[in-house]
Short mmCIF file of C-alpha atoms and ligand atoms in Angstrom, two decimals:
data_model
loop_
_atom_site.label_atom_id
_atom_site.label_comp_id
_atom_site.label_asym_id
_atom_site.label_seq_id
_atom_site.Cartn_x
_atom_site.Cartn_y
_atom_site.Cartn_z
CA MET A 2 0.00 0.00 0.00
CA PRO A 3 2.40 2.73 -1.10
CA GLY A 4 1.69 6.26 0.05
CA ILE A 5 4.20 8.94 -0.90
CA ALA A 6 4.18 12.47 0.46
CA VAL A 7 6.03 15.19 -1.41
CA PHE A 8 6.69 18.32 0.60
CA GLY A 9 8.94 21.37 0.43
CA ALA A 10 12.02 21.22 2.67
CA GLN A 11 12.75 24.98 2.55
CA TRP A 12 10.56 28.09 2.20
CA GLY A 13 8.35 26.94 -0.68
CA ASP A 14 8.86 27.06 -4.46
CA GLU A 15 11.36 24.22 -4.31
CA GLY A 16 9.85 22.55 -7.38
CA LYS A 17 7.21 20.39 -5.68
CA GLY A 18 4.79 20.67 -8.60
CA ARG A 19 7.24 19.32 -11.15
CA PHE A 20 8.24 16.32 -8.98
CA VAL A 21 4.63 15.53 -8.05
CA ASP A 22 3.80 15.65 -11.75
CA PHE A 23 6.73 13.31 -12.43
CA LEU A 24 5.65 10.80 -9.78
CA ALA A 25 1.97 11.16 -10.68
CA SER A 26 2.44 9.09 -13.83
CA GLU A 27 2.70 6.05 -11.52
CA ALA A 28 0.14 7.12 -8.89
CA ASP A 29 -3.53 6.12 -8.81
CA VAL A 30 -4.62 9.32 -7.08
CA VAL A 31 -3.02 12.67 -6.20
CA ILE A 32 -4.15 14.48 -3.06
CA ARG A 33 -3.55 18.04 -1.76
CA TYR A 34 -3.70 18.16 2.04
CA GLN A 35 -3.12 21.79 3.16
CA GLY A 36 -2.66 25.39 2.07
CA GLY A 37 -4.72 27.13 -0.56
CA ASN A 38 -4.17 29.28 -3.60
CA ASN A 39 -1.19 30.87 -1.92
CA ALA A 40 0.55 27.95 -3.62
CA GLY A 41 1.81 28.21 -7.18
CA HIS A 42 3.09 24.96 -8.65
CA THR A 43 4.65 25.13 -12.11
CA ILE A 44 4.77 22.19 -14.47
CA ILE A 45 6.16 22.32 -17.98
CA VAL A 46 5.32 19.58 -20.45
CA ASP A 47 6.52 19.75 -24.06
CA GLY A 48 7.01 23.49 -23.80
CA VAL A 49 3.52 24.16 -22.37
CA THR A 50 3.46 25.76 -18.90
CA TYR A 51 0.77 24.88 -16.36
CA LYS A 52 0.39 26.89 -13.16
CA LEU A 53 -1.54 25.11 -10.46
CA HIS A 54 -2.75 26.76 -7.28
CA LEU A 55 -5.40 24.45 -5.78
CA ILE A 56 -5.75 21.52 -8.16
CA PRO A 57 -3.34 18.62 -7.59
CA ALA A 58 -0.60 18.08 -10.16
CA GLY A 59 -2.12 14.73 -11.21
CA VAL A 60 -4.64 16.67 -13.28
CA LEU A 61 -2.31 16.67 -16.29
CA TYR A 62 -2.81 12.91 -16.66
CA ASN A 63 -6.09 12.21 -18.36
CA SER A 64 -8.87 11.73 -15.80
CA LYS A 65 -6.54 10.68 -12.98
CA PRO A 66 -8.44 11.04 -9.68
CA CYS A 67 -7.38 14.25 -7.94
CA VAL A 68 -8.48 15.18 -4.45
CA ILE A 69 -8.54 18.51 -2.65
CA GLY A 70 -8.52 17.33 0.96
CA ASN A 71 -10.19 18.72 4.06
CA GLY A 72 -6.99 20.45 5.22
CA VAL A 73 -6.98 22.75 2.18
CA VAL A 74 -8.68 26.15 2.25
CA ILE A 75 -10.54 26.82 -0.98
CA ASP A 76 -11.32 30.13 -2.60
CA PRO A 77 -14.15 29.00 -4.90
CA GLU A 78 -13.65 31.89 -7.31
CA SER A 79 -9.98 31.06 -7.74
CA LEU A 80 -10.73 27.33 -8.03
CA ILE A 81 -13.30 27.86 -10.79
CA GLU A 82 -10.91 30.14 -12.65
CA GLU A 83 -8.19 27.50 -12.41
CA MET A 84 -10.61 24.81 -13.64
CA GLU A 85 -11.50 26.96 -16.65
CA THR A 86 -7.86 27.65 -17.51
CA LEU A 87 -6.93 23.98 -17.25
CA LYS A 88 -9.90 22.96 -19.39
CA LYS A 89 -8.76 25.39 -22.07
CA GLN A 90 -5.34 23.76 -21.83
CA GLY A 91 -6.96 20.38 -22.53
CA ALA A 92 -7.18 18.88 -19.01
CA THR A 93 -10.16 16.76 -17.95
CA LEU A 94 -11.62 17.50 -14.55
CA ASP A 95 -14.31 14.83 -14.27
CA ASN A 96 -12.36 13.05 -11.50
CA LEU A 97 -11.70 16.13 -9.37
CA MET A 98 -12.98 15.61 -5.83
CA ILE A 99 -13.33 18.39 -3.28
CA SER A 100 -13.68 17.66 0.42
CA ASP A 101 -17.00 18.64 1.92
CA ARG A 102 -15.04 19.48 5.09
CA ALA A 103 -12.63 21.92 3.42
CA HIS A 104 -13.06 25.52 4.54
CA MET A 105 -13.85 28.27 2.06
CA VAL A 106 -11.77 31.40 1.66
CA MET A 107 -14.38 34.15 1.62
CA PRO A 108 -14.07 37.61 0.01
CA TYR A 109 -13.77 39.11 3.50
CA HIS A 110 -10.78 36.85 4.23
CA ARG A 111 -8.96 38.26 1.22
CA LEU A 112 -9.84 41.79 2.23
CA LEU A 113 -8.80 41.29 5.86
CA ASP A 114 -5.50 39.73 4.77
CA SER A 115 -4.72 42.82 2.67
CA LEU A 116 -5.90 45.30 5.28
CA SER A 117 -3.97 43.73 8.14
CA GLU A 118 -0.81 43.55 6.01
CA ASP A 119 -1.15 47.18 4.91
CA ASP A 120 -1.91 48.21 8.47
CA ALA A 121 1.10 46.38 9.92
CA GLY A 122 3.65 48.55 8.12
CA GLU A 123 7.14 47.29 8.94
CA ALA A 124 5.68 44.36 10.89
CA MET A 125 3.98 42.92 7.82
CA ILE A 126 4.49 39.21 7.10
CA GLY A 127 4.56 39.61 3.34
CA THR A 128 1.65 37.23 2.77
CA THR A 129 0.28 36.39 -0.66
CA LYS A 130 -2.89 38.35 0.31
CA ARG A 131 -5.03 35.39 -0.74
CA GLY A 132 -6.94 35.36 2.56
CA ILE A 133 -5.19 32.22 3.81
CA GLY A 134 -4.37 33.40 7.35
CA PRO A 135 -7.83 34.88 8.06
CA CYS A 136 -9.52 31.72 6.71
CA TYR A 137 -7.50 29.37 8.94
CA THR A 138 -8.08 31.82 11.81
CA ASP A 139 -11.84 31.47 11.35
CA LYS A 140 -11.49 27.70 11.09
CA ALA A 141 -9.72 27.60 14.46
CA ALA A 142 -12.18 30.11 15.93
CA ARG A 143 -15.03 27.90 14.70
CA GLN A 144 -16.43 30.68 12.57
CA GLY A 145 -15.63 29.23 9.17
CA LEU A 146 -17.80 28.14 6.27
CA ARG A 147 -17.10 24.74 4.78
CA MET A 148 -17.90 23.29 1.37
CA CYS A 149 -20.71 21.25 2.96
CA ASP A 150 -22.24 24.52 4.20
CA LEU A 151 -22.32 25.81 0.64
CA LEU A 152 -24.55 22.84 -0.30
CA SER A 153 -26.82 23.30 2.71
CA ASP A 154 -30.07 25.29 2.92
CA SER A 155 -28.68 27.00 6.01
CA PHE A 156 -25.88 28.69 4.02
CA ALA A 157 -27.72 31.99 3.49
CA GLU A 158 -28.36 32.44 7.20
CA LYS A 159 -24.84 31.41 8.23
CA LEU A 160 -23.37 33.85 5.74
CA ARG A 161 -25.66 36.64 6.93
CA VAL A 162 -24.57 36.27 10.55
CA LEU A 163 -20.86 35.96 9.73
CA LEU A 164 -20.87 38.83 7.26
CA GLU A 165 -22.52 41.09 9.81
CA GLN A 166 -19.60 40.40 12.18
CA LYS A 167 -16.98 40.85 9.48
CA ASN A 168 -18.58 44.09 8.32
CA MET A 169 -18.26 45.42 11.88
CA ILE A 170 -14.52 44.77 11.72
CA LEU A 171 -14.19 46.19 8.22
CA THR A 172 -16.04 49.39 9.03
CA LYS A 173 -15.27 50.02 12.72
CA ILE A 174 -11.64 48.88 12.87
CA TYR A 175 -10.42 49.56 9.35
CA GLY A 176 -12.85 52.39 8.49
CA GLY A 177 -13.74 50.70 5.20
CA GLU A 178 -16.97 49.99 3.34
CA PRO A 179 -19.19 47.04 4.33
CA LEU A 180 -19.46 44.12 1.91
CA ASP A 181 -22.84 43.56 0.26
CA TYR A 182 -24.68 40.48 1.55
CA ALA A 183 -27.11 39.97 -1.33
CA GLY A 184 -24.37 40.21 -3.93
CA MET A 185 -22.15 37.78 -2.07
CA LEU A 186 -24.96 35.28 -1.58
CA GLU A 187 -25.78 35.33 -5.28
CA GLN A 188 -22.12 34.89 -6.15
CA PHE A 189 -21.84 31.84 -3.88
CA MET A 190 -25.05 30.28 -5.21
CA GLY A 191 -23.34 30.40 -8.60
CA TYR A 192 -20.24 28.67 -7.17
CA LYS A 193 -22.49 26.03 -5.61
CA GLU A 194 -23.98 25.07 -8.98
CA ARG A 195 -20.57 25.01 -10.60
CA LEU A 196 -18.85 22.93 -7.88
CA ARG A 197 -21.55 20.69 -6.39
CA GLN A 198 -20.77 17.66 -8.58
CA HIS A 199 -17.20 17.64 -7.21
CA ILE A 200 -17.97 18.06 -3.49
CA CYS A 201 -17.98 14.81 -1.50
CA ASP A 202 -16.62 13.05 1.58
CA THR A 203 -13.07 12.67 0.28
CA SER A 204 -11.91 11.06 3.54
CA LEU A 205 -14.14 8.08 2.76
CA ILE A 206 -13.09 7.89 -0.88
CA CYS A 207 -9.40 8.13 0.06
CA TYR A 208 -9.89 5.42 2.67
CA ASP A 209 -11.40 3.14 0.03
CA PHE A 210 -8.40 3.78 -2.24
CA TYR A 211 -6.11 3.05 0.70
CA LYS A 212 -7.89 -0.21 1.55
CA GLN A 213 -7.71 -1.30 -2.09
CA GLY A 214 -3.93 -0.84 -2.00
CA LYS A 215 -3.96 2.00 -4.55
CA LYS A 216 -0.87 4.14 -5.01
CA LEU A 217 -1.48 7.39 -3.16
CA LEU A 218 0.52 10.55 -3.82
CA PHE A 219 0.22 13.53 -1.47
CA GLU A 220 1.15 16.98 -2.73
CA GLY A 221 2.35 19.46 -0.14
CA ALA A 222 2.22 23.20 -0.65
CA GLN A 223 4.55 25.83 0.86
CA GLY A 224 7.47 24.34 2.81
CA MET A 225 8.92 23.18 6.12
CA LEU A 226 10.12 26.62 7.21
CA LEU A 227 6.65 28.08 6.54
CA ASP A 228 4.98 25.53 8.83
CA ILE A 229 2.98 27.27 11.54
CA ASP A 230 4.65 25.21 14.29
CA PHE A 231 8.14 24.56 12.94
CA GLY A 232 8.69 27.49 10.61
CA THR A 233 10.14 30.93 11.25
CA TYR A 234 7.10 32.04 13.25
CA PRO A 235 5.42 34.51 12.77
CA TYR A 236 6.81 34.68 9.21
CA VAL A 237 5.00 31.51 8.25
CA THR A 238 1.79 30.38 6.64
CA SER A 239 -1.16 29.14 8.71
CA SER A 240 -1.06 25.42 7.93
CA HIS A 241 1.17 22.34 8.26
CA PRO A 242 3.06 21.81 5.00
CA THR A 243 5.17 18.98 6.44
CA SER A 244 4.36 15.30 6.02
CA GLY A 245 2.71 15.47 9.45
CA GLY A 246 -0.09 17.44 7.80
CA VAL A 247 -1.06 14.54 5.55
CA SER A 248 -3.12 12.54 8.02
CA ILE A 249 -5.06 15.47 9.45
CA GLY A 250 -5.49 17.08 6.06
CA THR A 251 -6.96 14.00 4.39
CA GLY A 252 -8.51 11.87 7.12
CA LEU A 253 -6.21 8.92 6.39
CA PRO A 254 -4.35 7.03 9.13
CA PRO A 255 -0.81 8.31 9.94
CA ALA A 256 0.57 4.95 8.80
CA VAL A 257 -0.47 5.77 5.23
CA LEU A 258 3.00 7.09 4.37
CA THR A 259 5.58 4.60 3.17
CA ASP A 260 7.92 7.18 1.63
CA VAL A 261 8.43 10.90 2.23
CA VAL A 262 10.04 12.96 -0.52
CA GLY A 263 11.54 16.25 0.63
CA VAL A 264 11.96 18.67 -2.25
CA VAL A 265 15.15 20.69 -1.96
CA LYS A 266 16.28 23.45 -4.28
CA ALA A 267 20.02 23.34 -4.98
CA TYR A 268 20.18 26.81 -3.38
CA THR A 269 17.64 28.59 -1.15
CA THR A 270 14.89 31.08 -1.96
CA ARG A 271 12.29 32.84 0.09
CA VAL A 272 9.38 35.20 -0.74
CA GLY A 273 8.01 37.56 1.87
CA LYS A 274 9.62 38.69 5.09
CA GLY A 275 11.49 36.79 7.79
CA PRO A 276 15.02 35.69 8.65
CA PHE A 277 17.19 33.98 6.05
CA VAL A 278 20.68 33.06 7.28
CA THR A 279 22.29 32.25 3.91
CA GLU A 280 20.68 35.11 1.98
CA LEU A 281 22.93 36.66 -0.67
CA LEU A 282 22.43 40.39 -0.94
CA ASP A 283 25.18 40.72 -3.51
CA GLY A 284 25.84 40.08 -7.18
CA THR A 285 25.74 36.29 -6.68
CA GLY A 286 22.18 36.55 -5.29
CA ASP A 287 21.20 38.67 -8.29
CA TYR A 288 22.91 36.22 -10.65
CA ILE A 289 20.92 33.29 -9.24
CA ARG A 290 17.65 35.28 -9.34
CA GLU A 291 18.10 36.26 -12.97
CA ARG A 292 19.50 32.94 -14.17
CA GLY A 293 16.70 31.07 -12.39
CA GLN A 294 14.05 33.69 -13.12
CA GLU A 295 13.21 33.51 -9.45
CA TYR A 296 9.96 35.47 -9.41
CA GLY A 297 6.85 34.17 -7.60
CA THR A 298 4.39 31.95 -9.53
CA THR A 299 1.47 33.36 -7.53
CA THR A 300 2.38 36.98 -6.90
CA GLY A 301 5.26 37.71 -9.29
CA ARG A 302 7.37 39.04 -6.40
CA PRO A 303 11.17 38.69 -6.73
CA ARG A 304 12.38 35.79 -4.59
CA ARG A 305 15.21 36.38 -2.13
CA CYS A 306 18.11 34.05 -3.03
CA GLY A 307 20.92 32.48 -1.02
CA TRP A 308 23.19 29.43 -0.68
CA LEU A 309 21.88 25.99 0.15
CA ASP A 310 21.32 25.71 3.91
CA LEU A 311 21.68 22.15 5.17
CA VAL A 312 20.73 23.18 8.71
CA ILE A 313 17.27 23.79 7.28
CA VAL A 314 17.23 20.63 5.16
CA GLY A 315 18.43 18.54 8.10
CA PHE A 316 15.69 20.02 10.24
CA ALA A 317 13.09 19.23 7.57
CA ALA A 318 14.46 15.69 7.25
CA ARG A 319 14.06 15.15 10.98
CA ILE A 320 10.66 16.78 11.49
CA GLY A 321 9.17 15.48 8.24
CA GLY A 322 10.82 12.04 8.28
CA ILE A 323 12.21 12.51 4.79
CA THR A 324 13.20 9.20 3.18
CA SER A 325 14.26 10.60 -0.19
CA ILE A 326 15.38 14.00 -1.44
CA ALA A 327 14.28 15.42 -4.78
CA LEU A 328 16.88 18.02 -5.69
CA SER A 329 15.80 20.71 -8.14
CA ARG A 330 17.65 23.29 -10.20
CA MET A 331 21.12 21.79 -10.38
CA ASP A 332 21.26 23.40 -13.83
CA THR A 333 20.46 26.87 -12.45
CA LEU A 334 23.33 26.68 -9.97
CA GLY A 335 25.74 25.99 -12.83
CA GLU A 336 28.39 28.31 -14.26
CA LEU A 337 29.58 29.56 -10.85
CA ASP A 338 33.28 29.10 -10.05
CA ARG A 339 32.59 28.16 -6.45
CA VAL A 340 29.40 27.24 -4.62
CA LYS A 341 28.82 27.28 -0.88
CA VAL A 342 26.71 25.13 1.41
CA CYS A 343 25.83 26.07 4.98
CA VAL A 344 26.57 23.23 7.41
CA GLY A 345 26.04 24.98 10.74
CA TYR A 346 25.08 28.22 12.47
CA ASP A 347 27.51 30.12 14.62
CA ILE A 348 25.40 31.70 17.36
CA ASP A 349 27.47 33.72 19.84
CA GLY A 350 30.54 31.62 19.15
CA LYS A 351 28.77 28.28 19.48
CA VAL A 352 28.14 26.22 16.34
CA THR A 353 24.85 24.37 16.09
CA LYS A 354 23.33 22.17 13.39
CA ASN A 355 19.86 22.44 14.89
CA TYR A 356 17.45 25.06 13.57
CA PRO A 357 16.58 27.37 16.49
CA ALA A 358 13.06 28.40 17.48
CA SER A 359 13.90 31.96 18.43
CA LEU A 360 13.99 34.57 15.68
CA ASP A 361 16.63 36.44 17.69
CA ASP A 362 18.91 33.40 17.53
CA ILE A 363 18.27 32.98 13.82
CA ALA A 364 18.90 36.67 13.21
CA SER A 365 22.25 36.53 14.99
CA ALA A 366 23.33 33.24 13.38
CA LYS A 367 26.35 33.40 11.09
CA PRO A 368 26.47 30.67 8.47
CA VAL A 369 29.35 28.19 8.59
CA TYR A 370 30.09 27.33 4.99
CA LYS A 371 31.74 24.49 3.14
CA GLU A 372 32.88 25.41 -0.36
CA PHE A 373 32.75 23.35 -3.51
CA ASP A 374 33.89 23.72 -7.09
CA GLY A 375 31.06 24.75 -9.37
CA TRP A 376 30.13 22.93 -12.59
CA SER A 377 29.66 24.26 -16.05
CA GLY A 378 28.09 23.34 -19.36
CA ASP A 379 24.53 22.46 -20.26
CA ILE A 380 23.40 19.55 -18.06
CA SER A 381 19.72 19.63 -19.06
CA HIS A 382 20.05 16.69 -21.48
CA ILE A 383 21.63 14.39 -18.85
CA ARG A 384 19.43 11.54 -17.61
CA GLU A 385 21.98 9.21 -15.98
CA TYR A 386 23.60 10.17 -12.68
CA ASN A 387 27.05 9.23 -13.90
CA GLY A 388 26.69 11.65 -16.79
CA LEU A 389 26.70 14.64 -14.42
CA PRO A 390 29.94 16.63 -14.00
CA GLN A 391 32.14 15.29 -11.18
CA SER A 392 31.80 18.47 -9.10
CA ALA A 393 27.98 18.32 -9.36
CA LYS A 394 28.06 14.72 -8.12
CA GLU A 395 30.27 15.76 -5.20
CA TYR A 396 27.69 18.41 -4.32
CA VAL A 397 24.87 15.86 -4.41
CA GLU A 398 26.80 13.33 -2.37
CA PHE A 399 27.70 15.91 0.25
CA ILE A 400 23.99 16.66 0.70
CA GLU A 401 23.43 12.94 1.21
CA SER A 402 26.22 12.55 3.75
CA GLU A 403 25.19 15.63 5.75
CA THR A 404 21.48 14.79 5.88
CA GLY A 405 21.73 11.00 5.92
CA VAL A 406 19.10 10.86 3.17
CA GLY A 407 19.57 9.70 -0.43
CA VAL A 408 18.93 12.04 -3.34
CA GLY A 409 16.52 10.07 -5.52
CA MET A 410 15.61 12.61 -8.19
CA ILE A 411 17.63 15.50 -9.62
CA GLY A 412 16.12 18.31 -11.66
CA VAL A 413 18.37 19.43 -14.50
CA GLY A 414 15.76 21.64 -16.17
CA PRO A 415 12.12 22.65 -15.66
CA GLU A 416 10.59 20.27 -18.25
CA ARG A 417 8.88 17.10 -17.06
CA SER A 418 11.55 15.00 -18.78
CA GLU A 419 14.55 17.01 -17.49
CA CYS A 420 15.16 14.81 -14.49
CA VAL A 421 17.75 12.27 -13.38
CA LEU A 422 16.04 9.37 -11.64
CA ARG A 423 18.25 7.38 -9.25
CA ARG A 424 15.75 5.06 -7.60
CA LYS A 425 12.29 3.65 -8.08
CA TYR A 426 9.23 5.04 -6.31
CA PHE A 427 5.89 3.26 -5.83
CA VAL A 428 7.39 -0.22 -5.61
P1 GDP B 12 6.65 24.74 -6.24
O1 GDP B 12 5.79 25.80 -5.64
O2 GDP B 12 7.48 24.04 -5.22
O3 GDP B 12 5.89 23.77 -7.10
O4 GDP B 12 7.68 25.51 -7.20
P2 GDP B 12 7.35 26.72 -8.20
O5 GDP B 12 6.67 26.19 -9.40
O6 GDP B 12 6.70 27.86 -7.50
O7 GDP B 12 8.81 27.21 -8.53
C1 GDP B 12 9.75 26.35 -9.05
C2 GDP B 12 10.29 26.94 -10.36
O8 GDP B 12 11.44 26.23 -10.73
C3 GDP B 12 9.32 26.77 -11.52
O9 GDP B 12 9.47 27.84 -12.40
C4 GDP B 12 9.79 25.47 -12.18
O10 GDP B 12 9.48 25.40 -13.56
C5 GDP B 12 11.26 25.59 -11.97
N1 GDP B 12 11.99 24.33 -11.84
C6 GDP B 12 11.69 23.23 -11.09
N2 GDP B 12 12.68 22.33 -11.17
C7 GDP B 12 13.64 22.87 -11.95
C8 GDP B 12 14.94 22.43 -12.38
O11 GDP B 12 15.42 21.36 -12.02
N3 GDP B 12 15.62 23.28 -13.20
C9 GDP B 12 15.13 24.49 -13.60
N4 GDP B 12 15.85 25.26 -14.40
N5 GDP B 12 13.92 24.92 -13.20
C10 GDP B 12 13.19 24.13 -12.38
P1 IMO B 13 4.27 27.05 -2.91
O1 IMO B 13 3.28 25.94 -2.65
C1 IMO B 13 6.57 30.37 -1.31
C2 IMO B 13 4.76 32.63 1.98
C3 IMO B 13 4.38 34.06 1.71
C4 IMO B 13 4.58 34.66 3.08
C5 IMO B 13 4.10 33.54 4.01
C6 IMO B 13 2.67 33.71 4.48
O2 IMO B 13 4.17 27.62 -4.27
O3 IMO B 13 5.65 26.64 -2.52
P2 IMO B 13 0.33 33.33 3.29
O4 IMO B 13 -0.28 33.98 2.06
O5 IMO B 13 0.43 31.85 3.18
O6 IMO B 13 -0.34 33.76 4.55
O7 IMO B 13 1.82 33.93 3.36
O8 IMO B 13 4.23 32.34 3.26
N1 IMO B 13 4.18 31.64 1.03
C7 IMO B 13 4.88 31.02 0.08
N2 IMO B 13 6.17 31.18 -0.31
N3 IMO B 13 5.79 29.43 -1.89
C8 IMO B 13 4.52 29.25 -1.48
O9 IMO B 13 3.77 28.24 -1.94
C9 IMO B 13 3.99 30.10 -0.49
N4 IMO B 13 2.80 30.20 0.10
C10 IMO B 13 2.92 31.14 1.05
O10 IMO B 13 5.22 34.64 0.73
O11 IMO B 13 5.96 34.83 3.32
MG1 MG B 14 5.45 27.86 -5.84
#
């Protein structure tokens, strides 16, 4: 009964979408378990680019069952837009299943996300302004609206009561205009008709798949260091991107996972605010950003770039129980004379390999680097590990020895096929 989780081992945008898409060819079902349309997962097949935000990467395989689990927060407007775009790109969505327990991101969540960010000034988190934080806040406060509510006759009344409260906040605290109830209700009745055929008890369906021994693939969004418990709090998202989120976010037993793939970019990037020990604020950082076109899939913001930080990857390997690393962008890191990898943090003269909780400690940490020779030449056509330049292999093998985890897949370009596979999955 193979169950593979794929999650980001850094600050998101590691290349999860492309590796999930790669593994999805073998999977029977692909399941998202947390996050929302703050995610932007890019997949490139035969020169065509697909940008996924809520729909699992399995959608590019004709009619493969795809599940949006209960742990995901869904903005119905964004979901419908994504469905339309994918349809135009030739995808079939007849096997898309949406959990009836998933919470909805409401227009007031988006607005509150923007207002609180704008209001925070210097203290802003740098969110995607997709309403993710306010939606998970309402979920925890037991004031959320779920997909099953949308199908219920009581929706209109529930929305009326909640909107009245939100309008108080919007007008009294932020001095803004109230949102119109009738207009919003009509809008959501439209979403209901469009989505109702997809809404179901996905926990039950996933359990049936599990019992039948189907190959389950779980697609994480965001990354380890954005986890609300283990990330650089408060500069985090509001969900659990790590493999630990799979069980809660789908309703499947914790034992469902037989393999955990941690996706690691060959260097580090981050969007939004928060500490970043190996950040490069010099020409090398700019070189990586331009060579890798490191601009956000969801918001278009420039990504902050830095050297690979194995303190972070080691932390993700421990917390997430990573059994295999998928390493992306070895091609992007090419053409540099020397490359550095952080192997420890010097905090007040003491070197640690453990990622600290305190932002003060992280802010004062100085990276301890190990240097390597870079590699040059186009590596995007290479499919066999031994075909990689010697210095690139040394880099890969150092990651393995430091983390104690094998590197099973290596991205040498963004295309589906531009990947070196070193082991089998789903066996
Ligand atoms: P995700 O959010 O983790 O799915 O990652 P994103 O799609 O936001 O960002 C990853 C970016 O890197 C996308 O533009 C991918 O097309 C690209 N990418 C992924 N793997 C590789 C790789 O091995 N080489 C190169 N050049 N680009 C890659
Ligand atoms: P994928 O799945 C990178 C970041 C935001 C911000 C913080 C909180 O594509 O890897 P939020 O809108 O979630 O409240 O923002 O988290 N963030 C991401 N960064 N990739 C993502 O998703 C992200 N989703 C959220 O930039 O710093
Ligand atoms: Mg992304």
